Coordinates of C-alpha atoms in Angstrom, one line a residue:
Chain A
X135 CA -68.7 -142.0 15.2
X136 CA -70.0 -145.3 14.1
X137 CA -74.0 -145.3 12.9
X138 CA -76.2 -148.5 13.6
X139 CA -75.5 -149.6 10.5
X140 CA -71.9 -149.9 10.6
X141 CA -70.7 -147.4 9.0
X142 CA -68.4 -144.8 10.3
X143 CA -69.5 -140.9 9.9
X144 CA -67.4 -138.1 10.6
X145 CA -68.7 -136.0 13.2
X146 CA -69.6 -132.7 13.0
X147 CA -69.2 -130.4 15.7
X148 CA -69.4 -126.9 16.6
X149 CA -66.1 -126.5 17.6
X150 CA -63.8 -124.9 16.0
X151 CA -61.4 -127.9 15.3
X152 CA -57.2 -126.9 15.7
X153 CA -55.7 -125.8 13.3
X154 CA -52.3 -126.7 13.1
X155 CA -50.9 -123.5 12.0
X156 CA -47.1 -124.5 13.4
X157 CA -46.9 -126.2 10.1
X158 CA -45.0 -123.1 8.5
X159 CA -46.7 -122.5 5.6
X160 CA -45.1 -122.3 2.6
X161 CA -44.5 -119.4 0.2
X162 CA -46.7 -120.6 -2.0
X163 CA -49.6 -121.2 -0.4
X164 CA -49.3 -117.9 1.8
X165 CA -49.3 -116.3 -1.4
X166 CA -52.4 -117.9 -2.4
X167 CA -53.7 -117.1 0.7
X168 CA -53.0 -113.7 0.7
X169 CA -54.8 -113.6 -3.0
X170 CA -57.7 -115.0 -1.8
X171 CA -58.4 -112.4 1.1
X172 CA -57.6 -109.6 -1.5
X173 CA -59.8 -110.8 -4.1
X174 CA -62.7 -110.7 -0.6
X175 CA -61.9 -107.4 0.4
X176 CA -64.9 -105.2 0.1
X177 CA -64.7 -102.5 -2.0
X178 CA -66.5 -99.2 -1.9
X179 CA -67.2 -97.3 -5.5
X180 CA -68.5 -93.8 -4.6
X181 CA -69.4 -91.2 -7.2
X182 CA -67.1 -88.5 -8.2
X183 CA -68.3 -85.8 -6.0
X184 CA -68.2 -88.1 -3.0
X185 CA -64.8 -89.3 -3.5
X186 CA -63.2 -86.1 -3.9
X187 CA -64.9 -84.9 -0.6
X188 CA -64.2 -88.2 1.5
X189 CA -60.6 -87.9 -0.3
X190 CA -60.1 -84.3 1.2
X191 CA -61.1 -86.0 4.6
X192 CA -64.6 -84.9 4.7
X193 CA -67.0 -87.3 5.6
X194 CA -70.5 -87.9 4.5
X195 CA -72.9 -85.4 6.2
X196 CA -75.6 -88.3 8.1
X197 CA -78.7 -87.9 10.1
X198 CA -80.5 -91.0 8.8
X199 CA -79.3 -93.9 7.4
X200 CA -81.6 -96.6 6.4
X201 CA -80.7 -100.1 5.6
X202 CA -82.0 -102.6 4.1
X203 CA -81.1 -106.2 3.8
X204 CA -83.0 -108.6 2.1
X205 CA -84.9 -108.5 -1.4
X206 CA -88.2 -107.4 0.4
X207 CA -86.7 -104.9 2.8
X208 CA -85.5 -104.0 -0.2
X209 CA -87.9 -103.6 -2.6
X210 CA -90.4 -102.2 0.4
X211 CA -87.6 -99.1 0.2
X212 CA -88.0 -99.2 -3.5
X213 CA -91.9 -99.4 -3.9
X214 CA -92.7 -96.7 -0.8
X215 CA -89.4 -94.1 -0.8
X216 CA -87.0 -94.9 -3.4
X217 CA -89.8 -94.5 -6.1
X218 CA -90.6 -91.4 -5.6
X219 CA -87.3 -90.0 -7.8
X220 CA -85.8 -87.4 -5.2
X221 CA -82.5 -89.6 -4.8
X222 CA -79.5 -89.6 -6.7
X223 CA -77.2 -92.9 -6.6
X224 CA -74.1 -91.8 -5.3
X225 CA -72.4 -95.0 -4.7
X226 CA -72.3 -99.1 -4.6
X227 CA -70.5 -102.0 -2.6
X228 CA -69.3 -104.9 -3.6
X229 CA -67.8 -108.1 -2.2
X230 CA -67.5 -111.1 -3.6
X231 CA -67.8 -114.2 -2.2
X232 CA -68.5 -117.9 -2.7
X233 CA -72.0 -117.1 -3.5
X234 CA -71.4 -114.0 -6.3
X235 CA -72.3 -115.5 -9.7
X236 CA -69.6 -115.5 -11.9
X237 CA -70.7 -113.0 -14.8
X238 CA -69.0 -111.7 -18.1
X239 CA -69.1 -108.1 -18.3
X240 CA -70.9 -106.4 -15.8
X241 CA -70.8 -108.0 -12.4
X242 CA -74.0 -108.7 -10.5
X243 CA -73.0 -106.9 -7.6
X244 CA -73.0 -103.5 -9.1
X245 CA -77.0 -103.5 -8.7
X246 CA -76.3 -105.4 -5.5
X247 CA -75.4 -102.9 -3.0
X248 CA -76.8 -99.7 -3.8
X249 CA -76.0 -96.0 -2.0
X250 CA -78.8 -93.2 -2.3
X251 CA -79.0 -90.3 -1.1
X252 CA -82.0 -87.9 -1.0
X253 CA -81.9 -84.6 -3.8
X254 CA -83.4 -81.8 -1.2
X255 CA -81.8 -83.4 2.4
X256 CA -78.9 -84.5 1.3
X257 CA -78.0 -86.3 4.9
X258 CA -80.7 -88.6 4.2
X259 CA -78.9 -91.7 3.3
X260 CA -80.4 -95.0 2.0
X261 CA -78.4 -98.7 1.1
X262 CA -79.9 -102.0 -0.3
X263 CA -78.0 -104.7 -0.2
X264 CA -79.8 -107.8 -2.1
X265 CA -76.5 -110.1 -2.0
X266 CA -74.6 -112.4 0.3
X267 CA -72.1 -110.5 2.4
X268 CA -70.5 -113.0 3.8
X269 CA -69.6 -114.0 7.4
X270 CA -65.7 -112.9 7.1
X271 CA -66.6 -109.9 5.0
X272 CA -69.4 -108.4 7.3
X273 CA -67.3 -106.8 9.6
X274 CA -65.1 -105.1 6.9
X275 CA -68.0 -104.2 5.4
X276 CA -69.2 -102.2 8.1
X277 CA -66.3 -100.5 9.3
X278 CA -65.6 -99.5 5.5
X279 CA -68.9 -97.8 5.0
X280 CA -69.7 -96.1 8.7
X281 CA -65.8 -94.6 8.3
X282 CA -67.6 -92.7 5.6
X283 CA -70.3 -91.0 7.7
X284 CA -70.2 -88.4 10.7
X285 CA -71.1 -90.4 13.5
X286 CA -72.5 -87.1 15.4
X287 CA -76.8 -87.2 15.9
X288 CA -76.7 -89.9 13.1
X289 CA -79.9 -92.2 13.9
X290 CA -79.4 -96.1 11.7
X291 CA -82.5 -97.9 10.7
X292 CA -82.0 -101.6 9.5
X293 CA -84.7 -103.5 8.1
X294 CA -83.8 -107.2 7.5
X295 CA -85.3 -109.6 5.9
X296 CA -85.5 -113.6 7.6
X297 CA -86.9 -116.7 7.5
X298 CA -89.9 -117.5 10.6
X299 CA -88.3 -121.1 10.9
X300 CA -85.1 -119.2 12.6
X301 CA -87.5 -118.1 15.2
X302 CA -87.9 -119.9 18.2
X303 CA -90.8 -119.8 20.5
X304 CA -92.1 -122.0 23.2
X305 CA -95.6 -121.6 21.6
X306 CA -96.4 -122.9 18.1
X307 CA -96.2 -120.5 15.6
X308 CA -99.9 -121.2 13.5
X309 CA -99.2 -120.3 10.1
X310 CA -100.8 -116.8 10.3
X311 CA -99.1 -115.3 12.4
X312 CA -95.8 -114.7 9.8
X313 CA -94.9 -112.7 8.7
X314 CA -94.4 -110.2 11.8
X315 CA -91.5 -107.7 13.1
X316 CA -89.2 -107.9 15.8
X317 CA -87.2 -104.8 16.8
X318 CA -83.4 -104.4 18.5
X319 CA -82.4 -101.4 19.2
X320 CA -78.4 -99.7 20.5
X321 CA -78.2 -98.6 23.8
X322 CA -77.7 -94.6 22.3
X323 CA -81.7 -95.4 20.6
X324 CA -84.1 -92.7 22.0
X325 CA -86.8 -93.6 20.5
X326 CA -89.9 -96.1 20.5
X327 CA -89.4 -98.9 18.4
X328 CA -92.1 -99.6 16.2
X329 CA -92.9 -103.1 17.4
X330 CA -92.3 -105.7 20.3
X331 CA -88.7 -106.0 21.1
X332 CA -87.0 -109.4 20.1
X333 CA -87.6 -112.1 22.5
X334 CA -84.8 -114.1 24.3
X335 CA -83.5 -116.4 23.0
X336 CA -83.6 -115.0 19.3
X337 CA -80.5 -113.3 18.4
X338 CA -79.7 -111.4 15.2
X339 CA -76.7 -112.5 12.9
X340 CA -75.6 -110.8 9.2
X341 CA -74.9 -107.3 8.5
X342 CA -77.8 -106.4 10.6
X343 CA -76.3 -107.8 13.7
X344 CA -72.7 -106.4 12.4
X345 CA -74.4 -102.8 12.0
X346 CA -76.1 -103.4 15.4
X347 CA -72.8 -104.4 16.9
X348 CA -70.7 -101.2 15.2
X349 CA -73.3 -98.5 16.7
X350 CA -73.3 -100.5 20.0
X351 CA -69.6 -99.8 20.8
X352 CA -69.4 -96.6 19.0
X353 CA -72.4 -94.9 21.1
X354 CA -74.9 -94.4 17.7
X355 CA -78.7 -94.6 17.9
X356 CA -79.6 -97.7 16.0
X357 CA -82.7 -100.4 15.4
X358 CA -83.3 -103.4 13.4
X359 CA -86.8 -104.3 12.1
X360 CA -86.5 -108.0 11.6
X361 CA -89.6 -109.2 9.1
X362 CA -90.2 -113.1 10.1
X363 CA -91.4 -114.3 6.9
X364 CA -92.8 -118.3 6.2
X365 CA -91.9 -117.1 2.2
X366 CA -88.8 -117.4 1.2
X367 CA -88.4 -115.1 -1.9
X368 CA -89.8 -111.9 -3.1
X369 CA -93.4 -111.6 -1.7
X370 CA -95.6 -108.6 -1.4
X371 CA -97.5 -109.2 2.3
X372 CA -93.5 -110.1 3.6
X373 CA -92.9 -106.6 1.8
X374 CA -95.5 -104.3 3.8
X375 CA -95.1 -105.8 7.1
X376 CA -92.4 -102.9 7.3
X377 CA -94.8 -100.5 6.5
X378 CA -95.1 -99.1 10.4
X379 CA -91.1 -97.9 9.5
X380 CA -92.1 -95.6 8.0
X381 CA -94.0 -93.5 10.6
X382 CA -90.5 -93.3 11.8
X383 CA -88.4 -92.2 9.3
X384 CA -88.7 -88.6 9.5
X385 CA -90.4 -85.5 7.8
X386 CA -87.5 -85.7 5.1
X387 CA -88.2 -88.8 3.6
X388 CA -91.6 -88.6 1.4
X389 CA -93.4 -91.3 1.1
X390 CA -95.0 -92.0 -2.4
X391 CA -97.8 -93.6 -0.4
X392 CA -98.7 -90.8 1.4
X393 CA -99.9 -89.1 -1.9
X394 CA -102.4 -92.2 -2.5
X395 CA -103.0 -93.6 1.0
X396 CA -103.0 -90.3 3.3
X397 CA -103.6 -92.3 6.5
X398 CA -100.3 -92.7 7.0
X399 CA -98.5 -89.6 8.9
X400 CA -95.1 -89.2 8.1
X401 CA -93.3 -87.3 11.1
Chain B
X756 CA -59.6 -104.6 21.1
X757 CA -61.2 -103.4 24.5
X758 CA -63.5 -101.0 24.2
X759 CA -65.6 -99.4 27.7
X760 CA -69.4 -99.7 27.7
X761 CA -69.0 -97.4 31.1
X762 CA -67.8 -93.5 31.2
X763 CA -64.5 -94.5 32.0
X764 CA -61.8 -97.6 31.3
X765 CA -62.3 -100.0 34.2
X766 CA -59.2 -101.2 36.2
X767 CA -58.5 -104.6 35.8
X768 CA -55.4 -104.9 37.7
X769 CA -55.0 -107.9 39.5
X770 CA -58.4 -109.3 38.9
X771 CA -58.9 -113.5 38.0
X772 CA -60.2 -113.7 34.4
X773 CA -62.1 -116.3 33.1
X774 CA -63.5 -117.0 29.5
X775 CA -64.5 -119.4 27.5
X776 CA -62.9 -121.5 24.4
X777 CA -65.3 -121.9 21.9
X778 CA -64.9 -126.0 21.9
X779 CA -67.0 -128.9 21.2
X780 CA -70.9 -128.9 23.4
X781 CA -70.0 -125.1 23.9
X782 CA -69.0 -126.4 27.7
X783 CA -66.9 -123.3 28.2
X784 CA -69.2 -120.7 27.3
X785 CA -72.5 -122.2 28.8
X786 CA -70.3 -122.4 32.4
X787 CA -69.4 -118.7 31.4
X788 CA -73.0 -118.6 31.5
X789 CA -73.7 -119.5 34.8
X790 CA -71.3 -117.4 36.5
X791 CA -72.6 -114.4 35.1
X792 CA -75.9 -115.3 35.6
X793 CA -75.4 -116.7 39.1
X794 CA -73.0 -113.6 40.3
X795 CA -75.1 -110.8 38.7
X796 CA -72.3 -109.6 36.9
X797 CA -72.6 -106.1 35.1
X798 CA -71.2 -105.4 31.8
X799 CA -68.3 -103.5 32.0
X800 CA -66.9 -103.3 28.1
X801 CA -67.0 -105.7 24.8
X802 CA -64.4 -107.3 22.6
X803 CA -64.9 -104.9 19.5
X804 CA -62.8 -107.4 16.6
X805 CA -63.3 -108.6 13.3
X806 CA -62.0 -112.4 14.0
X807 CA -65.9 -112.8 15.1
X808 CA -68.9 -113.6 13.5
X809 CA -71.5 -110.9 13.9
X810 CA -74.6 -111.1 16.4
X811 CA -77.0 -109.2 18.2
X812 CA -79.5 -109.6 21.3
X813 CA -81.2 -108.5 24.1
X814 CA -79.6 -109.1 27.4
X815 CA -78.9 -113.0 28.0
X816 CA -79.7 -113.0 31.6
X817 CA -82.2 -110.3 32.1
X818 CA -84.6 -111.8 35.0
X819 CA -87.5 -109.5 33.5
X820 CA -88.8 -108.5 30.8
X821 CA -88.3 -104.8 31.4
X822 CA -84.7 -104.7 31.6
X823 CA -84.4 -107.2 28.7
X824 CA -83.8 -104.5 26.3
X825 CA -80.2 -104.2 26.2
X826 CA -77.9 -105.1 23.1
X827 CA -75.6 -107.0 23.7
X828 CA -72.4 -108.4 21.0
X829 CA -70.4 -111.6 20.9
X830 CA -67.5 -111.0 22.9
X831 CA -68.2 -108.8 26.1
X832 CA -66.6 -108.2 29.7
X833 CA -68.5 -108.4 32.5
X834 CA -67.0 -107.3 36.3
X835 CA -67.4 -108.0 39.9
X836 CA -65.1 -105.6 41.7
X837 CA -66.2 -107.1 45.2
X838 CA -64.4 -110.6 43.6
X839 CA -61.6 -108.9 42.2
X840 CA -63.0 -111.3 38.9
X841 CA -63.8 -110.2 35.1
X842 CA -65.6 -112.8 33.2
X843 CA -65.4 -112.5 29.2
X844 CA -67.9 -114.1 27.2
X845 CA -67.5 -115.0 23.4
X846 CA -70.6 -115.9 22.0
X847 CA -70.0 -116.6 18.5
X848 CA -67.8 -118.7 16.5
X849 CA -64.5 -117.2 15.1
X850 CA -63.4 -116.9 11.9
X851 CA -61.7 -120.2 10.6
X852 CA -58.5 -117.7 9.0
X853 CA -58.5 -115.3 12.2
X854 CA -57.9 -117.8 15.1
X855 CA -54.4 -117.0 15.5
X856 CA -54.9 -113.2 15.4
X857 CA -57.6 -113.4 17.5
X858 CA -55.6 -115.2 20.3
X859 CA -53.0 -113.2 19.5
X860 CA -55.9 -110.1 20.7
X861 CA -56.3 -112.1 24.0
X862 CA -53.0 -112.7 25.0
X863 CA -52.0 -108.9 24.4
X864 CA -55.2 -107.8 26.0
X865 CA -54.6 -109.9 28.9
X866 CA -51.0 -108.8 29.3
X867 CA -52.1 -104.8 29.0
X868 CA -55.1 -105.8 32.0
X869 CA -52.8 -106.7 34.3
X870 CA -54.9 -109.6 34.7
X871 CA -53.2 -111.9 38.0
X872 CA -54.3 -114.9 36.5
X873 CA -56.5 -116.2 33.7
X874 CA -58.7 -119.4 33.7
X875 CA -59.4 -121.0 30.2
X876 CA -63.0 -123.0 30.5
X877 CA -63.2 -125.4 27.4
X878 CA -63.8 -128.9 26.3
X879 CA -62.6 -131.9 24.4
X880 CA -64.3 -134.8 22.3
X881 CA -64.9 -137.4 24.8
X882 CA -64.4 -140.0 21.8
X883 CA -60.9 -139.2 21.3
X884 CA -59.9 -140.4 24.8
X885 CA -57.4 -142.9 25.0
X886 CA -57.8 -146.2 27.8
X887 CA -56.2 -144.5 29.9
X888 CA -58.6 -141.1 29.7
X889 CA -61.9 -143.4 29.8
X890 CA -61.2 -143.5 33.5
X891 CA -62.2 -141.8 36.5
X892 CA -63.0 -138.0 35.9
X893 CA -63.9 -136.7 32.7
X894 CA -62.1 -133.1 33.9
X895 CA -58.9 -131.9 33.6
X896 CA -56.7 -129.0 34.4
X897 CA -53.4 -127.0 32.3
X898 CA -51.5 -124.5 34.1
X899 CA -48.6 -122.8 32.4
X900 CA -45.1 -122.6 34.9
X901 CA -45.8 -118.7 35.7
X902 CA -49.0 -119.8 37.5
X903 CA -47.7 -123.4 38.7
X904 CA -45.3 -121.0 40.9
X905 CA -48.1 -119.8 42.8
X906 CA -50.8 -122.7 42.7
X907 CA -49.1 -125.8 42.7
X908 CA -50.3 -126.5 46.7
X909 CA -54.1 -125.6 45.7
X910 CA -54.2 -128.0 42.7
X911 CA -52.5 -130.6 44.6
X912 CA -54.9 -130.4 47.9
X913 CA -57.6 -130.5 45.4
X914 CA -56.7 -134.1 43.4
X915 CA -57.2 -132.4 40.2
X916 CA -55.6 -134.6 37.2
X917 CA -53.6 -132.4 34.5
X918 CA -54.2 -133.1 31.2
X919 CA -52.2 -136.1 29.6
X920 CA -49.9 -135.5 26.9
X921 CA -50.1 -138.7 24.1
X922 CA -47.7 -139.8 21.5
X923 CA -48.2 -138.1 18.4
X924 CA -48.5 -141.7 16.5
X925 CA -50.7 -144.0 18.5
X926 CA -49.2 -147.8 18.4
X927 CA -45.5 -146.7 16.8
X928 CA -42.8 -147.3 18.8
X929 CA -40.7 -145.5 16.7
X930 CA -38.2 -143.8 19.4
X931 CA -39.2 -139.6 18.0
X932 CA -43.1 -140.0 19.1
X933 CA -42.6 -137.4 22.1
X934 CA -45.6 -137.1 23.7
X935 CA -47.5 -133.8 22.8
X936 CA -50.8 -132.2 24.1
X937 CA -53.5 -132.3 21.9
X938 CA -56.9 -131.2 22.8
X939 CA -59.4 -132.0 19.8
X940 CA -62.1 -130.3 19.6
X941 CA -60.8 -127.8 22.4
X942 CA -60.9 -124.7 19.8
X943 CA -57.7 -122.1 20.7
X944 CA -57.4 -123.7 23.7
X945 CA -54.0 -125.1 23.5
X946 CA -52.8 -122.1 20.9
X947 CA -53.9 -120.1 23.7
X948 CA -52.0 -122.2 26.4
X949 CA -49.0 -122.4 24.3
X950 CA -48.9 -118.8 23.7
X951 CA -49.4 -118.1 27.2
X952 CA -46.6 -120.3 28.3
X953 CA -44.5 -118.7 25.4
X954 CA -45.1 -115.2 27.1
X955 CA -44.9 -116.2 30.9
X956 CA -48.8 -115.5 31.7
X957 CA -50.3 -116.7 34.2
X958 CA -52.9 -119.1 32.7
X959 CA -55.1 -122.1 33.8
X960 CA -57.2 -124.5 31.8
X961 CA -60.3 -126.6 32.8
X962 CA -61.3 -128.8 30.4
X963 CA -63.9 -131.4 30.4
X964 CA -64.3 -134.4 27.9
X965 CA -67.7 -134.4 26.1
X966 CA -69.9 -135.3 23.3
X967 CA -72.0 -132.8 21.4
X968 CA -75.7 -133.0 22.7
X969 CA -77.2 -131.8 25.6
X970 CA -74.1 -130.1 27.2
X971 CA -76.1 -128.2 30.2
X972 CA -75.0 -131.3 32.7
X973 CA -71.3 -130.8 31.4
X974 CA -71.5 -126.9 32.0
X975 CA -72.7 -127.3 36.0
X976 CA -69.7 -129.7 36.3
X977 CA -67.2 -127.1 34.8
X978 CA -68.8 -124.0 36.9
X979 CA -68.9 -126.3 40.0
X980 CA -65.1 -127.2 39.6
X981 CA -64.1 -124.0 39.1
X982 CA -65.5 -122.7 42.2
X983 CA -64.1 -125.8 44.3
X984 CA -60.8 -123.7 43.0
X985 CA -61.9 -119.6 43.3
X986 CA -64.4 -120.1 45.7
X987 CA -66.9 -117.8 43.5
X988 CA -70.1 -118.5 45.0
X989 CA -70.5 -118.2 48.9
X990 CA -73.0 -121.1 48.6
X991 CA -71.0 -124.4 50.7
X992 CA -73.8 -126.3 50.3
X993 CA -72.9 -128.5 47.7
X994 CA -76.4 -127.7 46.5
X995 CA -76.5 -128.3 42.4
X996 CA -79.3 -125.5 41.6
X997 CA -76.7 -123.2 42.9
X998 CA -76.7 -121.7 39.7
X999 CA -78.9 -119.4 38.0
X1000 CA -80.1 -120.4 34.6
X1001 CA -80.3 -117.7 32.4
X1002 CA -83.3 -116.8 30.0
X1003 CA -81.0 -117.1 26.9
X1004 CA -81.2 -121.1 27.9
X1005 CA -84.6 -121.9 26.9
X1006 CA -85.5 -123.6 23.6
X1007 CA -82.1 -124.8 23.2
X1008 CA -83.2 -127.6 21.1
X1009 CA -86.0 -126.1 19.0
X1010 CA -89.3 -124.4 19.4
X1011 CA -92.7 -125.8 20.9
X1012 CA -93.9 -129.1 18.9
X1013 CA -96.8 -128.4 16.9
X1014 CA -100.2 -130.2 17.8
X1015 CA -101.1 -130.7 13.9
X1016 CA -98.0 -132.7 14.2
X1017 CA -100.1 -135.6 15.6

């Protein structure tokens, strides 16, 4: 397109342009292809233990698995549950992507993508994931990790981390009114969602909307909190807008708040 | 692949489909729109596939509030048995490395259906007409042989104008510059047609030349031609809020404005 000024832009669109994929592509460049989509693969690391019991086709016993995306979903899991030392680490994910920062030695996503899993219930599961999965990899990822737990009576909780300016509203959002929660929910949830549901026509993308979509088809209970946050990084009010979660995530999962702040009932 | 949101597979045996191509003003998919809203159509299954970008939400074209809490994903099925018509809906881009796999997905998924026919709705960049395009209607139709056998009549009663192949080389009248199709912008659309033609389906395309913007206009004029075709809507009034707008529509270009704005 041409501007006012004479220049000529390139238009952007939404569209999906052709590709011409009846060029036959050559060895070469298939290989590189091929290299590429290898080096994305996502790749799960389990402990000992677990591998040898996934390897002899057993899969990991579930009844909650809680997710969280985000570095203040995340670090609300570490400050409230994770803190409380009555999980062992028994596993990590990694995936790299445009995004991963290229580091000697130990790679970045080895504290990225963390599995825990809780010392007395052991079917008490818990992930944070604090890097990029990206759009090509989220599907993968998903598939790769929920082939590792019984689907039977397993209940998903995903707490995700986003930006208020995605949000769209037809009234003006003042600025205190972030950050808040918005709740979706699977078909197979039973259960009361902590918060108001998310309004059309907000939508959910990233591995929350991947996870959403997984447990949709495959009949298991699931709900996203989505935090709406006007901070972008790590920030400590974004951090206990989830605290409500956690009146909902079961008997089995102490909360180290409950020994300071006993208001809160855990059920 | 297919996978049943009901107790049991439905039977699409000779039902029309019709679904989108994710193309330039989202044309396709907004019209998509519309005739699920407008028809009340119920889910019947999703598109379960990896060739998608993830998302999530509440159902699209729930009238209340109450029944708005239903997940929906980006590619799903929705049926009217009483039409003998499926209508799939992609909602999300795919995957720049997975567009031949995932029309690859359709046409199988199509061919296992038993779909009788299937109706492409998409769009082209209206700047890449040639003189000859800039004229008269910006719509046009693709039908591959298999379904030219049984529709040539209807398309010709209805004065619709197929889609013009151009020279691949615009000015040179070098003597190899066959004429081709090309639909820029148009997404799978004409992998999906060529495909189709490769494997005898019965397929149809209706394609409308636009700009990206406010597409809403360009959707009504889709949905509108396809039902002068399918008759989909009992409606003969030539009424144009036929349609149902669904909730998902609203904000489409950004929230409220904010009054410390001025």
């Amino acid at each position: 397109m041409a501007t006012f000024f004479g220049e000529v832009l390139s238009v952007y669109s939404r569209a999906v342009e052709e590709d011409d994929d009846e060029l036959d592509e050559n060895e070469e460049d298939e290989q590189i292809r091929r290299e590429l989509e290898e080096k994305r693969e996502v790749h799960l690391h389990w402990s000992p233990e677990v591998s040898e019991s996934l390897k002899s086709g057993n899969k990991l016993q579930c009844s909650n698995f809680v997710l969280a995306v985000g570095q203040n979903a995340s670090s609300f899991l570490s400050v409230h549950i994770l803190s409380t030392a009555n999980w062992d680490t028994i596993g990590r994910a990694s995936a790299w992507n445009e995004r991963s920062r290229a580091v000697t030695g130990q790679s970045c996503e080895e504290s990225a993508c963390v599995f825990y899993r809780h010392k007395d219930n052991p079917t008490v599961l818990i992930c944070q994931v604090s890097c990029y999965v990206a759009e090509d990899q989220l599907f993968q990822w998903t598939e790769k990790v929920f082939d590792c737990l019984q689907h039977r009576e397993l209940n998903v909780t995903v707490l995700s981390d986003t930006s208020v300016a995605d949000y769209k509203t037809a009234d003006y959002l003042g600025g205190s009114s972030a950050p808040f929660l918005r709740s979706l929910h699977t078909s197979a949830f039973g259960d009361q969602p902590v918060c108001q549901s998310l309004e059309q026509p907000n939508i959910v993308t990233g591995l929350p909307a991947a996870v959403l979509n997984h447990c949709q088809v495959h009949r298991i209970s699931a709900v996203v909190y989505q935090c709406y946050s006007d901070v972008i990084g790590p920030d400590s009010v974004t951090m206990e807008t989830y605290k409500p979660v956690l009146t909902k995530l079961g008997r089995s999962i102490q909360s180290n708040t409950m020994r300071v702040i006993s208001r809160y009932v855990i059920w | 692949m297919f996978i049943s949101s009901q107790s049991s597979a439905p039977s699409f045996r000779d039902f029309t489909l019709v679904m989108p191509a994710v193309a330039v003003g989202n044309v396709g998919q907004l019209a998509v729109d519309l005739i699920v809203s407008t028809l009340n159509m119920s889910r019947v299954g999703h598109i379960h596939t990896d060739c998608l970008i993830p998302m999530a939400g509440n159902d699209p074209y729930a009238s209340s509030k109450e029944d708005g809490e239903e997940l929906h994903t980006p590619a799903e099925v929705y049926a009217a048995a009483e039409l003998k018509l499926a209508v799939l809906q992609i909602r999300a881009p795919i995957l720049q490395s997975k567009t031949k796999r995932f029309r690859q997905l359709l046409v199988s998924w199509i061919k296992s259906s038993g779909f009788s026919r299937t109706v492409v709705l998409s769009s082209s960049h209206a700047y890449q007409r040639d003189d000859q395009q800039l004229q008269g209607t910006p719509l046009r139709y693709l039908v591959t042989p298999s379904l030219l056998k049984g529709s040539a009549d209807a398309l010709k009663e209805m004065g619709w104008r197929e889609m013009e192949r151009v020279p691949a080389f615009p000015g040179l009248t070098d003597g190899n510059t066959e004429p081709r199709l090309c639909i820029p912008g148009g997404g799978i659309t004409k992998g999906l047609y060529t495909d189709s033609c490769k494997e005898d389906l019965p397929l149809a395309v209706l394609l409308v030349f636009c700009s990206e913007g406010d597409n809403i206009p360009d959707a009504f004029a889709l949905a509108n031609h396809l039902n002068d075709w399918l008759h989909l809507l009992d409606d003969n009034s030539k009424q144009p809020n036929k349609w149902k707008i669904p909730t998902s529509w609203s904000l489409l270009f950004g929230n409220g404005i904010p009054p410390a704005l001025f």
